[in-house]
Coordinates of C-alpha atoms and ligand atoms in Angstrom, one line a residue:
M921 CA 19.4 77.3 -27.4
A922 CA 19.9 74.1 -29.3
P923 CA 17.4 71.1 -29.0
R924 CA 18.5 68.7 -26.7
T925 CA 19.7 65.4 -28.3
F926 CA 19.6 61.7 -27.7
F927 CA 21.1 59.0 -28.5
I928 CA 19.6 55.3 -27.9
K929 CA 21.7 51.9 -28.2
T930 CA 19.5 49.1 -28.5
F931 CA 20.4 45.3 -27.4
G932 CA 18.2 42.1 -27.7
C933 CA 14.8 41.3 -29.1
Q934 CA 12.1 43.0 -31.0
M935 CA 10.4 43.6 -27.6
N936 CA 13.6 45.7 -26.9
E937 CA 13.7 47.4 -30.1
H938 CA 10.1 48.1 -30.1
D939 CA 10.6 49.8 -26.5
S940 CA 13.4 52.2 -27.8
Q941 CA 11.0 53.4 -30.4
K942 CA 8.5 54.2 -27.9
I943 CA 11.2 56.2 -25.7
G944 CA 12.2 57.8 -28.9
G945 CA 8.4 58.9 -29.2
L946 CA 8.0 60.1 -25.5
L947 CA 11.7 62.0 -26.0
A948 CA 10.6 63.7 -29.0
N949 CA 7.6 65.0 -27.2
L950 CA 9.7 66.4 -24.6
G951 CA 11.7 68.3 -27.6
F952 CA 14.6 66.1 -27.8
E953 CA 15.8 65.2 -31.3
P954 CA 17.6 61.8 -32.3
T955 CA 21.3 62.1 -33.0
T956 CA 23.5 59.3 -34.2
Q957 CA 26.4 60.6 -32.7
P958 CA 26.5 59.3 -28.7
E959 CA 29.7 61.6 -28.1
T960 CA 28.0 64.7 -28.6
A961 CA 24.2 63.7 -27.2
D962 CA 22.8 65.3 -24.3
L963 CA 21.1 62.0 -23.4
V964 CA 22.6 58.3 -24.3
L965 CA 20.5 55.3 -23.3
F966 CA 21.5 51.7 -23.3
N967 CA 18.4 49.8 -23.8
T968 CA 19.7 46.6 -22.3
C969 CA 19.5 42.6 -22.8
T970 CA 20.3 40.0 -20.2
V971 CA 19.0 36.7 -21.6
R972 CA 22.6 35.4 -21.7
Q973 CA 25.7 36.2 -19.7
K974 CA 27.1 37.5 -22.8
A975 CA 24.6 40.3 -23.6
H976 CA 24.9 41.3 -19.9
Q977 CA 28.5 42.0 -20.1
K978 CA 28.1 43.6 -23.3
A979 CA 26.0 46.1 -21.8
F980 CA 28.2 46.6 -18.7
S981 CA 31.2 47.3 -20.9
E982 CA 29.3 49.9 -22.9
I983 CA 28.0 51.6 -20.1
G984 CA 31.6 51.6 -18.5
R985 CA 32.8 53.2 -21.7
A986 CA 30.2 55.9 -21.6
I987 CA 30.9 56.6 -18.3
A988 CA 34.6 56.9 -18.7
F989 CA 34.0 59.3 -21.5
K990 CA 31.6 61.1 -19.4
N991 CA 33.8 61.8 -16.8
S992 CA 36.7 62.4 -18.8
E993 CA 35.2 65.1 -20.6
P994 CA 33.3 67.8 -18.5
R995 CA 31.3 69.5 -21.4
T996 CA 31.6 73.3 -22.0
S997 CA 29.5 73.6 -24.8
N998 CA 26.1 72.7 -23.1
L999 CA 24.4 74.3 -20.2
E1000 CA 23.1 70.8 -19.3
P1001 CA 25.7 68.2 -18.3
R1002 CA 25.6 64.9 -20.5
L1003 CA 23.1 62.5 -19.1
I1004 CA 23.6 58.8 -19.2
G1005 CA 20.4 55.9 -18.7
V1006 CA 20.5 52.3 -18.6
C1007 CA 16.7 50.9 -19.3
G1008 CA 15.8 47.3 -20.7
C1009 CA 16.3 43.9 -18.9
V1010 CA 19.7 44.8 -17.1
A1011 CA 18.2 47.8 -15.7
Q1012 CA 15.6 45.7 -14.5
D1013 CA 17.7 42.8 -13.0
Q1014 CA 20.5 44.9 -11.6
G1015 CA 18.6 48.0 -10.4
A1016 CA 20.4 50.2 -7.9
K1017 CA 23.4 47.8 -8.1
L1018 CA 24.2 50.0 -11.6
I1019 CA 24.1 53.0 -10.0
S1020 CA 26.4 52.4 -7.2
R1021 CA 28.9 50.4 -9.7
F1022 CA 28.7 53.0 -12.4
Q1023 CA 29.3 57.1 -10.5
G1024 CA 28.0 59.1 -12.7
L1025 CA 25.0 56.9 -14.1
D1026 CA 21.8 58.9 -14.0
L1027 CA 18.9 57.0 -14.7
V1028 CA 18.1 53.5 -14.6
F1029 CA 14.3 52.5 -15.2
G1030 CA 13.0 49.1 -15.9
P1031 CA 10.8 47.8 -19.2
D1032 CA 7.3 48.4 -17.2
Q1033 CA 8.3 52.1 -16.0
I1034 CA 9.0 53.5 -19.6
Y1035 CA 5.9 55.6 -19.4
R1036 CA 7.2 57.7 -16.4
L1037 CA 10.6 58.6 -18.2
P1038 CA 9.4 62.4 -18.7
E1039 CA 8.6 62.7 -15.1
L1040 CA 11.7 60.9 -14.6
L1041 CA 14.0 63.4 -16.2
E1042 CA 12.3 65.8 -14.3
I1043 CA 13.1 64.4 -11.0
L1044 CA 16.7 64.0 -12.3
Q1045 CA 16.7 67.6 -13.2
K1046 CA 15.5 68.7 -10.0
T1047 CA 17.2 66.7 -7.4
K1048 CA 20.9 66.3 -9.5
K1049 CA 20.9 62.5 -8.2
P1050 CA 20.8 59.5 -9.9
V1051 CA 16.9 58.3 -10.7
L1052 CA 15.8 54.7 -10.2
A1053 CA 12.7 53.2 -11.4
T1054 CA 12.6 49.1 -11.4
E1055 CA 8.9 48.3 -10.1
L1056 CA 7.5 45.7 -12.2
I1057 CA 3.5 46.5 -13.2
N1058 CA 1.5 43.3 -13.4
S1059 CA -2.0 44.4 -13.5
A1060 CA -3.8 45.4 -16.5
E1061 CA -5.1 48.6 -14.6
D1062 CA -1.9 50.0 -13.9
Y1063 CA 0.0 48.9 -17.1
H1064 CA 0.7 51.5 -20.0
F1065 CA 1.4 50.0 -23.1
L1066 CA 2.3 53.6 -24.9
D1067 CA 2.4 52.6 -28.2
D1068 CA 0.3 55.3 -29.5
V1069 CA 3.7 57.0 -28.8
A1070 CA 5.5 54.9 -30.8
A1071 CA 2.9 54.8 -33.9
T1072 CA 3.6 58.5 -34.7
K1073 CA 7.5 57.4 -35.2
L1074 CA 6.3 54.8 -37.9
S1075 CA 9.3 54.3 -40.3
G1076 CA 8.7 52.3 -43.1
P1077 CA 6.0 50.0 -44.1
S1078 CA 5.9 47.5 -41.3
A1079 CA 5.4 47.8 -37.8
Y1080 CA 5.4 46.3 -34.4
V1081 CA 2.5 46.2 -32.1
T1082 CA 2.6 45.2 -28.3
I1083 CA -0.2 43.1 -27.6
M1084 CA 1.2 41.5 -24.1
K1085 CA 3.9 42.0 -22.0
G1086 CA 5.7 39.2 -19.5
C1087 CA 5.7 35.9 -19.3
N1088 CA 3.7 33.4 -17.2
S1089 CA 5.9 30.2 -18.2
R1090 CA 8.5 28.9 -16.1
C1091 CA 11.1 27.5 -18.9
S1092 CA 14.3 26.5 -16.4
Y1093 CA 16.8 28.3 -18.1
C1094 CA 15.4 31.7 -18.8
I1095 CA 15.7 35.1 -16.8
V1096 CA 12.6 36.8 -18.9
P1097 CA 9.6 36.0 -16.3
K1098 CA 11.9 37.6 -13.5
V1099 CA 12.8 40.9 -15.3
R1100 CA 9.5 41.3 -17.7
G1101 CA 7.3 40.3 -14.9
T1102 CA 3.8 38.4 -15.2
E1103 CA 1.4 38.7 -18.4
V1104 CA -0.6 41.6 -19.0
Y1105 CA -2.7 41.9 -22.1
R1106 CA -3.9 44.8 -24.2
T1107 CA -7.6 45.1 -25.2
A1108 CA -8.1 44.1 -28.5
R1109 CA -10.0 47.8 -29.0
E1110 CA -6.7 49.4 -28.4
I1111 CA -4.6 47.3 -30.1
I1112 CA -7.4 47.7 -33.1
K1113 CA -7.3 51.4 -32.7
E1114 CA -3.3 51.8 -32.9
I1115 CA -3.3 49.4 -36.1
E1116 CA -6.0 51.6 -37.7
F1117 CA -3.7 54.7 -37.0
L1118 CA -0.6 52.9 -38.3
V1119 CA -2.6 51.9 -41.7
E1120 CA -3.4 55.6 -42.1
K1121 CA 0.1 56.5 -41.6
G1122 CA 1.3 54.0 -44.3
C1123 CA 1.8 50.7 -42.7
R1124 CA 0.8 47.6 -44.5
E1125 CA 2.0 45.1 -42.2
V1126 CA 2.2 44.4 -38.3
T1127 CA 4.1 42.3 -36.0
L1128 CA 2.0 41.3 -33.0
L1129 CA 4.8 41.5 -30.2
G1130 CA 4.6 39.6 -26.9
Q1131 CA 7.3 37.3 -24.7
N1132 CA 5.0 34.6 -25.2
V1133 CA 2.6 36.0 -27.7
N1134 CA 0.0 33.4 -28.1
S1135 CA -1.0 33.0 -24.5
Y1136 CA -2.8 35.9 -25.3
P1137 CA -6.4 34.9 -24.5
D1138 CA -8.5 34.0 -27.4
F1139 CA -5.1 34.7 -29.6
S1140 CA -6.7 33.5 -33.0
K1141 CA -9.8 35.5 -32.5
L1142 CA -7.8 38.6 -32.1
I1143 CA -6.0 37.8 -35.1
R1144 CA -9.2 37.5 -36.9
L1145 CA -10.5 40.6 -35.7
I1146 CA -7.6 42.8 -36.8
S1147 CA -7.9 41.3 -40.6
E1148 CA -11.8 42.3 -40.3
N1149 CA -11.5 45.4 -38.7
T1150 CA -8.2 47.1 -40.3
N1151 CA -7.2 47.6 -43.6
V1152 CA -3.5 46.1 -42.6
E1153 CA -2.3 43.5 -45.2
R1154 CA -0.3 41.3 -43.6
I1155 CA -0.4 40.0 -39.9
R1156 CA 2.7 38.4 -38.1
F1157 CA 3.1 37.6 -34.2
T1158 CA 6.5 36.8 -32.1
S1159 CA 7.3 34.9 -30.2
P1160 CA 4.5 31.8 -29.7
H1161 CA 5.1 28.9 -27.4
P1162 CA 4.5 25.8 -28.9
K1163 CA 2.5 25.0 -26.0
D1164 CA 0.0 27.6 -26.5
V1165 CA -0.2 26.5 -30.6
K1166 CA -4.0 25.2 -30.5
D1167 CA -6.3 24.0 -32.9
D1168 CA -8.0 27.7 -33.6
L1169 CA -4.5 29.2 -34.5
I1170 CA -3.9 26.3 -37.1
E1171 CA -7.0 27.0 -38.3
E1172 CA -6.7 30.6 -38.7
Y1173 CA -3.7 29.7 -41.0
A1174 CA -6.1 27.6 -43.1
T1175 CA -8.8 30.4 -43.5
N1176 CA -6.9 33.9 -43.1
P1177 CA -5.0 35.2 -46.3
K1178 CA -3.7 38.3 -43.9
L1179 CA -2.0 35.8 -41.6
C1180 CA 1.7 35.6 -43.0
S1181 CA 3.0 32.1 -44.1
H1182 CA 5.7 32.1 -41.3
I1183 CA 5.8 31.0 -37.6
H1184 CA 8.9 31.1 -35.5
L1185 CA 8.4 28.6 -33.0
P1186 CA 11.1 28.1 -30.6
V1187 CA 11.8 24.4 -30.0
Q1188 CA 15.1 24.8 -27.8
S1189 CA 16.0 21.0 -28.0
G1190 CA 15.1 18.0 -30.1
S1191 CA 15.3 15.8 -27.0
D1192 CA 12.8 14.9 -25.0
T1193 CA 14.7 14.3 -21.6
V1194 CA 16.4 18.0 -22.3
L1195 CA 12.8 19.5 -23.1
K1196 CA 11.9 18.0 -19.7
R1197 CA 14.6 19.6 -17.9
M1198 CA 14.0 22.6 -19.6
R1199 CA 10.3 22.5 -18.3
R1200 CA 9.1 23.2 -22.1
A1201 CA 5.9 21.2 -21.5
Y1202 CA 5.6 19.5 -25.0
N1203 CA 7.9 16.7 -26.4
R1204 CA 9.2 16.0 -30.1
R1205 CA 6.2 14.0 -30.8
T1206 CA 3.8 16.7 -29.9
Y1207 CA 5.8 19.5 -31.5
L1208 CA 6.2 17.5 -34.4
K1209 CA 2.4 16.9 -34.9
K1210 CA 1.9 20.7 -34.3
V1211 CA 4.2 21.7 -37.4
E1212 CA 2.7 18.8 -39.4
S1213 CA -0.6 20.3 -38.9
L1214 CA 0.2 23.4 -39.1
K1215 CA 2.2 22.4 -42.9
K1216 CA -1.3 21.1 -43.8
A1217 CA -3.2 24.1 -43.1
R1218 CA -1.0 26.2 -44.8
P1219 CA 1.3 24.6 -47.7
G1220 CA 4.3 26.6 -48.1
L1221 CA 4.8 27.8 -44.5
G1222 CA 7.9 29.0 -43.4
I1223 CA 9.2 27.7 -40.0
T1224 CA 11.9 29.0 -38.2
T1225 CA 12.7 28.5 -34.5
D1226 CA 15.4 28.6 -31.5
V1227 CA 18.1 25.8 -30.2
I1228 CA 20.1 26.0 -27.0
V1229 CA 23.1 23.7 -27.0
G1230 CA 24.9 22.5 -23.9
F1231 CA 22.0 22.7 -21.4
P1232 CA 23.3 21.2 -18.0
Q1233 CA 23.9 17.5 -18.5
E1234 CA 23.0 17.3 -22.3
S1235 CA 24.8 14.4 -23.3
D1236 CA 26.0 13.4 -27.0
E1237 CA 22.9 11.3 -27.5
E1238 CA 20.7 14.3 -26.3
F1239 CA 22.7 16.5 -28.6
N1240 CA 22.2 13.9 -31.4
Q1241 CA 18.5 14.1 -31.0
T1242 CA 18.6 17.9 -31.8
L1243 CA 20.6 17.1 -34.8
L1244 CA 18.3 14.7 -36.0
F1245 CA 15.2 16.8 -35.1
L1246 CA 16.4 19.5 -37.3
K1247 CA 16.9 17.0 -40.2
E1248 CA 13.5 15.7 -39.7
V1249 CA 11.7 19.4 -39.6
Q1250 CA 13.9 20.9 -41.9
F1251 CA 13.2 24.7 -40.3
D1252 CA 13.8 27.4 -43.1
N1253 CA 15.9 29.0 -40.4
I1254 CA 17.3 28.9 -37.2
F1255 CA 18.7 30.8 -34.0
A1256 CA 21.2 28.7 -32.3
F1257 CA 22.6 29.6 -28.7
K1258 CA 24.9 28.7 -26.1
Y1259 CA 23.2 27.7 -23.1
S1260 CA 24.3 30.4 -20.3
P1261 CA 23.4 30.0 -16.8
R1262 CA 21.3 33.1 -15.5
E1263 CA 21.2 33.5 -11.6
A1264 CA 17.4 33.1 -10.1
T1265 CA 16.6 30.6 -13.0
E1266 CA 16.1 27.0 -11.9
A1267 CA 18.7 25.8 -14.2
Y1268 CA 21.3 28.1 -12.2
S1269 CA 21.4 25.3 -9.6
M1270 CA 22.0 22.7 -11.8
E1271 CA 25.5 22.2 -12.9
D1272 CA 26.8 23.8 -15.9
D1273 CA 28.6 21.0 -16.9
V1274 CA 28.9 20.9 -20.7
P1275 CA 32.4 22.5 -21.2
M1276 CA 32.6 25.5 -23.2
T1277 CA 34.9 24.1 -26.0
L1278 CA 31.9 21.3 -26.3
K1279 CA 29.3 23.7 -26.4
E1280 CA 31.1 25.4 -28.9
E1281 CA 31.8 22.4 -31.1
R1282 CA 28.2 21.4 -31.0
L1283 CA 26.9 25.0 -31.8
A1284 CA 29.0 24.8 -34.8
K1285 CA 27.7 21.5 -35.9
V1286 CA 24.2 22.7 -35.4
L1287 CA 25.0 26.0 -37.5
E1288 CA 26.8 23.6 -40.3
L1289 CA 23.9 21.4 -40.8
Q1290 CA 21.3 24.5 -40.8
N1291 CA 23.0 26.1 -43.3
A1292 CA 23.0 23.5 -45.9
I1293 CA 19.1 22.9 -45.1
S1294 CA 18.4 26.3 -45.5
K1295 CA 20.3 26.8 -48.5
K1296 CA 18.3 23.8 -50.0
I1297 CA 15.1 25.0 -48.9
N1298 CA 15.7 28.6 -50.4
Q1299 CA 16.9 26.5 -53.8
H1300 CA 13.1 25.9 -54.3
Y1301 CA 12.4 29.3 -54.9
V1302 CA 14.9 29.9 -57.7
G1303 CA 13.2 30.5 -61.0
G1304 CA 10.0 31.1 -59.3
T1305 CA 8.1 34.7 -58.5
Q1306 CA 7.6 35.9 -54.9
E1307 CA 5.2 38.5 -53.4
V1308 CA 7.4 41.2 -51.4
L1309 CA 6.6 43.6 -49.4
V1310 CA 9.1 46.4 -50.2
E1311 CA 11.1 47.4 -46.8
R1312 CA 14.3 49.5 -47.9
N1313 CA 16.4 51.0 -50.6
D1314 CA 20.0 50.7 -51.2
R1315 CA 21.1 54.1 -50.6
M1316 CA 24.3 53.5 -52.8
A1317 CA 22.4 51.8 -55.7
T1318 CA 19.0 53.4 -56.2
R1319 CA 17.5 50.4 -58.1
R1320 CA 18.5 47.9 -55.4
W1321 CA 15.6 46.9 -52.7
M1322 CA 15.3 45.0 -50.1
G1323 CA 11.8 43.2 -49.2
R1324 CA 10.6 40.3 -47.1
T1325 CA 8.0 37.5 -48.9
S1326 CA 5.1 36.2 -46.9
C1327 CA 7.3 33.6 -45.5
H1328 CA 9.6 36.1 -43.8
K1329 CA 12.4 35.4 -46.5
I1330 CA 14.6 38.4 -47.4
V1331 CA 14.8 39.2 -50.5
N1332 CA 17.4 41.8 -52.5
F1333 CA 16.5 42.8 -55.9
T1334 CA 16.8 45.3 -58.7
G1335 CA 14.0 47.1 -60.1
K1336 CA 13.4 50.6 -61.5
K1337 CA 9.4 51.1 -61.0
T1338 CA 8.9 50.4 -57.4
S1339 CA 8.9 52.4 -54.0
I1340 CA 9.1 51.6 -50.3
G1341 CA 5.5 50.3 -49.2
D1342 CA 5.0 48.5 -52.3
I1343 CA 4.0 44.8 -52.7
V1344 CA 5.3 43.6 -55.9
R1345 CA 6.4 40.2 -57.6
V1346 CA 9.9 39.6 -57.7
E1347 CA 11.4 36.8 -60.2
V1348 CA 13.9 34.9 -57.9
T1349 CA 17.2 34.3 -59.5
K1350 CA 19.9 33.4 -56.7
A1351 CA 19.4 31.5 -53.0
N1352 CA 21.8 32.1 -50.4
S1353 CA 21.3 30.5 -47.0
N1354 CA 19.9 33.5 -45.5
S1355 CA 18.0 35.4 -48.3
L1356 CA 16.9 35.2 -52.2
E1357 CA 18.1 37.5 -55.0
G1358 CA 16.2 38.6 -57.8
N1359 CA 14.6 40.9 -60.2
L1360 CA 11.2 42.9 -60.2
Y1361 CA 9.1 40.9 -62.4
G1362 CA 8.4 42.3 -65.9
T1363 CA 11.7 44.3 -66.3
Ligands
LIG1999 N1 21.0 30.6 -22.3 C1 21.1 30.5 -23.8 N2 20.1 30.7 -24.7 C2 18.9 31.2 -24.1 N3 17.6 31.8 -24.5 C3 16.7 31.9 -23.4 N4 17.7 32.0 -22.4 C4 18.6 31.4 -22.6 C5 20.0 31.0 -21.9 N5 20.0 31.1 -20.2 C6 17.6 31.7 -25.9 C7 16.4 30.8 -26.3 C8 15.3 31.7 -26.6 C9 16.2 32.8 -26.9 C10 15.1 34.2 -27.3 O1 17.0 32.7 -26.3 O2 16.5 30.0 -27.3 O3 14.1 31.6 -27.4
LIG2000 FE1 16.7 40.4 -23.6 FE2 14.5 38.6 -23.1 FE3 15.0 41.4 -22.3 FE4 14.7 40.9 -24.8 S1 13.2 40.3 -23.1 S2 15.5 42.4 -24.0 S3 15.6 39.0 -25.0 S4 16.4 39.7 -21.7

C-alpha cells in the first residue's frame, strides 16, 4: 500500500508554526509522508488562529471548503477515507461546536493535546466517529513539550525552541490566555538538551518561544545557560512582555554576544489611557525608559513592535499619541492591527465603538508613517557590511540568497561561494522598507 500522506495548513503565530512542525514529526513517526497537495492527502489538518475575528473566519471558510470537497468526492483510490482535522486556537476555542457544525470533520484537538495525536488517530480508526480532545493542561508534571519530535525535522540553520506555554497576563483584548491556558515552563535542562541536539544537526540559531516568553523564571539566566552550555551561535526570543523586561535581561544585552541585537517588544498603543484600558501594566514613560536602557546596553539594537488601532473608545487624541510614540521610538518595523473584539475577553464588554472606516484610516496612517521610518532606518545600512546567517537559496537563481542580520533584517544578496547555514559578510547596496539588498563581501 502507498504510504499515507498528510497536509497541514498553518495560520497564526510562530507558536503555531512550531506546533505544526511537531505535528509533522509525530505523523512522520507513524509512517505518514508530507504532501503539498491537500486534494490527495489522506489527512488534512488546519492549525488555526483565533487572535482576531478575521483569522477565525478564515479558518471556518477553509474548513468548510475542505469538508465540502471531502463530501462531494467519495474516494476510490485508497482504502482509508480522507480524514480532516482542526487543531490550534480555533479548535481549542470552539471544540465540539466545530464537530456539530461541520459534518464530516473527523478530529478536533487543542494545542495542549498535540502529544496525543497518535492515540487520537487510533481511536478515530476504531470508532469511526469524530474525536474531540481540547483539555488544557496547566501543570508542569502533565505537560508534554514534544520538542525532541520537532528537532528531528530540522530544516535550515534556524530553529524554534519552546520554553514555556500559556499566558498569565490578562490584557483586556486578548483571547490567548483562554485558548492557551496558564503558564507552564520547561526545565532549563530539557531546553539545553534539545538545543545541543539541534546544533548537532546543523542548527546555528535558536528562537526561544513562549506566549509571554520573558515571564520564564530567571529568563536572563536561561539565556546565559544556553550560551555557556551549547554551541549555538545566535539566540533570539519571542514574544516578550514589556512589563517583564527587567534589569538582568538588559544586562544580558550588554554582556552576551550570542544574544542577537533584536527585540520584538509589543507596545500596542502610545496612549497611557488606552494602555490602561488594555491592562498592559506599563505606560509610555516606563516603556520608553526600558527602550533607552536596552539601546544603551546594546548600541544598534533593532526594535520592532505590535500596535492595535481602534481599541474601544480610542479618541483622535489617543490615536495621535500612538503616532507620536512611533516617531519618538523609531521602531525598525511594526505589525499593526485593527482592534477585533474577542468573546470572553474583558474588552468584549466594552462597546466596539470606533467605526470600521476610522479603524482603517488609522491603520493606514500608522503604516504610512512606519514605512517612512523603516525605510529611513534601513538606509543607514547602505554602504556598510552586515553579518548574515544564510537561510535560503532562490531556487530560480542559484546565486541569489536570503539571510538575516543579528538585528533580524532580511538581506537578499548575490554571491557565488556560500551555502545555507553559513554566516557571511554582505555589502549592503540598497534599502527597502522591509529588507536590505547586497553582495557577498569580497566578490
Ligand atoms: N484585536 C486586534 N489585535 C490583537 N492582537 C491580540 N489580540 C488582538 C485583538 N483582539 C494583536 C496584538 C498582539 C498580536 C499578536 O496580535 O498586537 O501583540
Ligand atoms: Fe493565533 Fe494567538 Fe493562537 Fe498564536 S497563540 S495561533 S496568535 S490565537
